[in-house]
Amino acid sequence: MTDMEESIGKHGGIQVIARAASIMRALGSNPQGLSLAAIAQLVDLPRSTVQRIINALAVEHLVEALGPSGGFRLGPAFGQLITQTQMDIISLVRPHLTALSEQVQESTCLSSLSGDKVYVMDRIVAERELRVVFPIGIHVPATATSGGKVLLAQLPEETQRALLPDPLPACTSKSLKREALLAQLKEVKASGVATDENEYIEGLCSYAAQLDTYLGLYSISIVAPTSRALDAQAQFQQALQGCKQNIEALIGRTPRTVQG
């Protein structure tokens, strides 16, 4: 094989992966399923190309047919991959969440972004009389929580505007208006940290940092009663940065250089 043939082969393989990814994203945005024609229109590819890629994905159970009615949706193997990824990130991060909670004596949590909501994947509840307790698995407005803001800030501005409703849900009197939030997200993107001071629940504050890992983007947060949080803000943010650095040293997106 010549160098040119090898280059063409590599380019073709990358193109197929990119096209398959765009098809799976389209199906992910439409859980009810899509016809081949609808998929082709969404990803701007010929129907015959979409058919070939769908057939290959179906063999691996990454997509599945809807039945006699036609159309396709994401398959069981895709769900298994997501579940396994979440289990991996939880098991890897939990010791660090625990250490962070013990360091600041407050509740901590690990979250991911789900549309305009933040999904609480795991949490450690502080062992003290006045503490914050919240269930795993809840979806809360990303616009009014530090964990949500730090993840929203990583999206392109046009995506933010398309994603966020107008007006934004007002959880409390402190909840930000849409334009104020969009302006704040620029600051959050620059700093890498976000705050929520009574914006989701009166009497509750949270502080968050983004985790950029090879398993995806997540946020870690410290959640505390306002009566304690405001005086400890600098301590919380310093602790968050230390926790973030420890986790990303273990599972960061950029491979570590091995010293030999």
Coordinates of C-alpha atoms in Angstrom, one line a residue:
M1 CA 0.0 0.0 0.0
T2 CA 1.4 3.4 -1.0
D3 CA 1.5 6.4 1.4
M4 CA -1.3 8.0 -0.6
E5 CA -3.5 5.0 -0.4
E6 CA -2.9 4.7 3.3
S7 CA -3.8 8.3 3.8
I8 CA -7.0 8.0 1.8
G9 CA -7.9 4.9 3.8
K10 CA -7.4 6.6 7.1
H11 CA -9.4 9.7 5.9
G12 CA -12.2 7.4 4.8
G13 CA -12.3 5.6 8.1
I14 CA -12.4 8.9 10.0
Q15 CA -15.2 10.2 7.8
V16 CA -17.3 7.1 8.4
I17 CA -16.9 7.4 12.2
A18 CA -17.9 11.1 12.0
R19 CA -21.0 10.2 9.9
A20 CA -22.0 7.4 12.3
A21 CA -21.6 9.8 15.2
S22 CA -23.8 12.4 13.6
I23 CA -26.5 9.7 13.0
M24 CA -26.3 8.5 16.6
R25 CA -26.6 12.0 17.9
A26 CA -29.7 12.6 15.7
L27 CA -31.3 9.4 17.1
G28 CA -30.3 10.4 20.6
S29 CA -32.2 13.7 20.1
N30 CA -35.3 11.8 18.9
P31 CA -35.8 8.8 21.3
Q32 CA -39.1 8.0 19.6
G33 CA -37.2 7.0 16.5
L34 CA -36.6 8.3 13.0
S35 CA -37.2 7.1 9.5
L36 CA -34.2 6.8 7.1
A37 CA -35.4 9.8 5.2
A38 CA -35.6 11.9 8.4
I39 CA -32.2 10.8 9.5
A40 CA -30.7 11.6 6.1
Q41 CA -32.3 15.1 6.2
L42 CA -31.0 15.8 9.7
V43 CA -27.4 14.7 9.0
D44 CA -27.4 16.0 5.4
L45 CA -26.3 12.7 3.9
P46 CA -27.7 10.6 1.0
R47 CA -30.2 8.0 2.1
S48 CA -28.1 5.2 0.7
T49 CA -25.2 6.3 2.8
V50 CA -27.3 6.5 5.9
Q51 CA -28.7 3.0 5.2
R52 CA -25.2 1.5 5.0
I53 CA -24.1 3.1 8.3
I54 CA -27.4 2.1 10.0
N55 CA -27.0 -1.5 8.9
A56 CA -23.4 -1.6 10.3
L57 CA -24.6 0.0 13.6
A58 CA -27.5 -2.5 13.9
V59 CA -25.1 -5.4 13.6
E60 CA -23.4 -4.1 16.8
H61 CA -26.9 -3.4 18.4
L62 CA -26.0 0.3 18.6
V63 CA -29.2 1.0 16.8
E64 CA -32.4 -1.1 16.3
A65 CA -35.3 -1.1 14.0
L66 CA -38.7 0.0 15.3
G67 CA -40.5 -2.9 13.7
P68 CA -43.1 -3.1 10.9
S69 CA -43.8 0.7 11.2
G70 CA -40.2 1.4 10.0
G71 CA -37.6 3.7 11.4
F72 CA -34.8 3.3 13.9
R73 CA -33.8 4.3 17.4
L74 CA -30.7 3.8 19.6
G75 CA -30.2 0.2 20.5
P76 CA -29.5 -1.7 23.8
A77 CA -25.8 -1.7 23.3
F78 CA -25.7 2.0 23.3
G79 CA -27.6 2.1 26.6
Q80 CA -25.2 -0.4 28.1
L81 CA -22.2 1.7 27.1
I82 CA -23.7 4.8 28.8
T83 CA -24.5 2.8 31.9
Q84 CA -21.0 1.4 32.1
T85 CA -19.5 4.8 31.6
Q86 CA -21.6 6.3 34.4
M87 CA -20.7 3.4 36.7
D88 CA -17.0 3.9 35.8
I89 CA -17.0 7.7 36.5
I90 CA -18.9 7.2 39.7
S91 CA -16.6 4.5 41.1
L92 CA -13.5 6.6 40.1
V93 CA -14.8 9.9 41.5
R94 CA -16.5 8.7 44.7
P95 CA -13.3 8.5 46.8
H96 CA -12.5 12.1 45.8
L97 CA -16.1 13.3 46.5
T98 CA -15.8 11.6 50.0
A99 CA -12.5 13.3 50.7
L100 CA -13.8 16.6 49.6
S101 CA -16.9 16.3 51.8
E102 CA -14.7 15.4 54.8
Q103 CA -12.3 18.3 54.1
V104 CA -15.1 21.0 54.0
Q105 CA -17.6 19.2 56.2
E106 CA -20.4 19.7 53.7
S107 CA -22.3 17.6 51.1
T108 CA -20.7 17.1 47.7
C109 CA -22.1 15.8 44.4
L110 CA -21.1 14.6 40.9
S111 CA -23.4 15.8 38.1
S112 CA -23.8 15.7 34.3
L113 CA -25.7 17.9 31.9
S114 CA -29.0 16.6 30.4
G115 CA -30.5 19.2 28.1
D116 CA -31.2 22.2 30.3
K117 CA -31.2 20.1 33.4
V118 CA -28.4 18.9 35.6
Y119 CA -28.5 15.2 36.6
V120 CA -27.1 14.2 40.0
M121 CA -25.2 11.0 39.5
D122 CA -23.7 10.6 43.0
R123 CA -23.5 12.5 46.2
I124 CA -21.9 12.3 49.7
V125 CA -23.9 13.7 52.5
A126 CA -22.0 15.6 55.3
E127 CA -22.2 14.0 58.7
R128 CA -23.4 17.0 60.8
E129 CA -26.6 18.2 62.4
L130 CA -27.5 20.9 59.8
R131 CA -26.7 19.3 56.4
V132 CA -28.0 19.2 52.9
V133 CA -29.5 15.9 51.7
F134 CA -30.7 15.4 48.2
P135 CA -31.5 12.2 46.2
I136 CA -29.3 10.7 43.5
G137 CA -30.9 10.8 40.1
I138 CA -32.8 14.1 40.4
H139 CA -32.9 16.4 37.4
V140 CA -32.9 20.1 38.5
P141 CA -32.6 23.3 36.4
A142 CA -29.0 23.7 35.2
T143 CA -29.6 27.5 35.0
A144 CA -30.0 27.8 38.8
T145 CA -27.3 25.5 40.1
S146 CA -23.6 25.8 40.1
G147 CA -23.1 22.3 38.7
G148 CA -25.3 23.1 35.8
K149 CA -23.8 26.5 35.1
V150 CA -20.3 25.2 34.9
L151 CA -21.4 22.7 32.3
L152 CA -23.6 25.1 30.3
A153 CA -20.6 27.5 30.1
Q154 CA -18.7 25.0 28.0
L155 CA -21.4 25.0 25.2
P156 CA -21.1 27.4 22.3
E157 CA -23.1 30.6 22.9
E158 CA -25.5 29.8 20.0
T159 CA -26.2 26.4 21.6
Q160 CA -26.8 28.0 25.0
R161 CA -29.3 30.4 23.5
A162 CA -31.1 27.6 21.6
L163 CA -31.2 25.4 24.7
L164 CA -32.3 27.9 27.4
P165 CA -35.9 28.8 27.5
D166 CA -37.0 32.4 27.6
P167 CA -38.0 33.3 30.3
L168 CA -35.9 31.0 32.4
P169 CA -37.7 29.1 35.2
A170 CA -37.7 31.2 38.4
C171 CA -36.9 28.8 41.2
T172 CA -36.5 31.7 43.8
S173 CA -36.4 35.4 43.8
K174 CA -32.6 35.2 43.3
S175 CA -32.8 33.1 40.1
L176 CA -31.1 34.9 37.2
K177 CA -32.9 36.3 34.1
R178 CA -31.8 34.8 30.8
E179 CA -29.5 37.6 29.6
A180 CA -27.9 37.9 33.0
L181 CA -27.2 34.2 33.1
L182 CA -25.7 34.2 29.5
A183 CA -23.4 37.0 30.7
Q184 CA -22.5 35.1 33.8
L185 CA -21.7 31.9 31.7
K186 CA -19.0 33.8 29.9
E187 CA -17.3 34.6 33.3
V188 CA -17.8 31.0 34.4
K189 CA -16.1 29.6 31.2
A190 CA -13.1 31.9 31.8
S191 CA -12.8 31.0 35.5
G192 CA -13.8 27.3 35.4
V193 CA -15.9 27.7 38.6
A194 CA -19.6 28.6 39.2
T195 CA -21.7 29.6 42.1
D196 CA -25.4 29.4 43.1
E197 CA -26.4 31.6 46.0
N198 CA -30.0 31.0 46.9
E199 CA -30.9 30.7 43.2
Y200 CA -32.3 27.2 43.3
I201 CA -33.5 26.9 46.9
E202 CA -33.7 29.8 49.4
G203 CA -31.1 29.2 52.2
L204 CA -28.9 27.0 50.0
C205 CA -25.7 27.7 48.2
S206 CA -23.5 25.6 45.9
Y207 CA -20.1 26.0 44.3
A208 CA -18.9 23.9 41.4
A209 CA -15.9 23.1 39.2
Q210 CA -15.9 21.4 35.8
L211 CA -14.3 17.9 35.3
D212 CA -12.8 17.4 31.9
T213 CA -12.2 13.6 31.7
Y214 CA -11.8 11.0 29.0
L215 CA -15.2 9.7 30.1
G216 CA -16.8 13.1 29.4
L217 CA -17.6 16.4 31.0
Y218 CA -19.0 16.4 34.5
S219 CA -19.1 18.8 37.5
I220 CA -18.3 18.4 41.2
S221 CA -20.1 20.6 43.6
I222 CA -20.1 21.5 47.3
V223 CA -23.7 22.2 48.6
A224 CA -24.2 23.9 51.9
P225 CA -26.6 26.1 53.9
T226 CA -26.3 29.8 53.1
S227 CA -25.6 30.5 56.8
R228 CA -22.2 28.7 56.5
A229 CA -21.5 28.9 52.8
L230 CA -21.0 32.6 52.3
D231 CA -18.2 32.9 54.9
A232 CA -16.5 29.8 53.5
Q233 CA -16.6 30.6 49.8
A234 CA -12.9 31.0 49.3
Q235 CA -12.2 27.8 51.2
F236 CA -14.8 25.8 49.2
Q237 CA -13.4 27.1 45.9
Q238 CA -9.8 26.2 46.9
A239 CA -10.9 22.7 48.0
L240 CA -12.8 22.2 44.7
Q241 CA -9.8 23.1 42.6
G242 CA -7.7 20.6 44.6
C243 CA -10.3 17.9 44.1
K244 CA -10.6 18.7 40.4
Q245 CA -6.8 18.5 39.9
N246 CA -6.6 15.1 41.7
I247 CA -9.4 13.6 39.6
E248 CA -8.1 15.0 36.3
A249 CA -4.6 13.7 37.1
L250 CA -6.2 10.2 37.3
I251 CA -8.7 10.3 34.4
G252 CA -8.1 13.6 32.6
R253 CA -8.8 13.9 28.9
T254 CA -5.1 14.7 28.1
P255 CA -3.0 11.5 28.4
R256 CA -0.3 11.8 31.1
T257 CA 3.4 11.6 30.0
V258 CA 5.0 8.5 31.5
Q259 CA 8.4 9.3 32.9
G260 CA 10.8 6.5 32.2

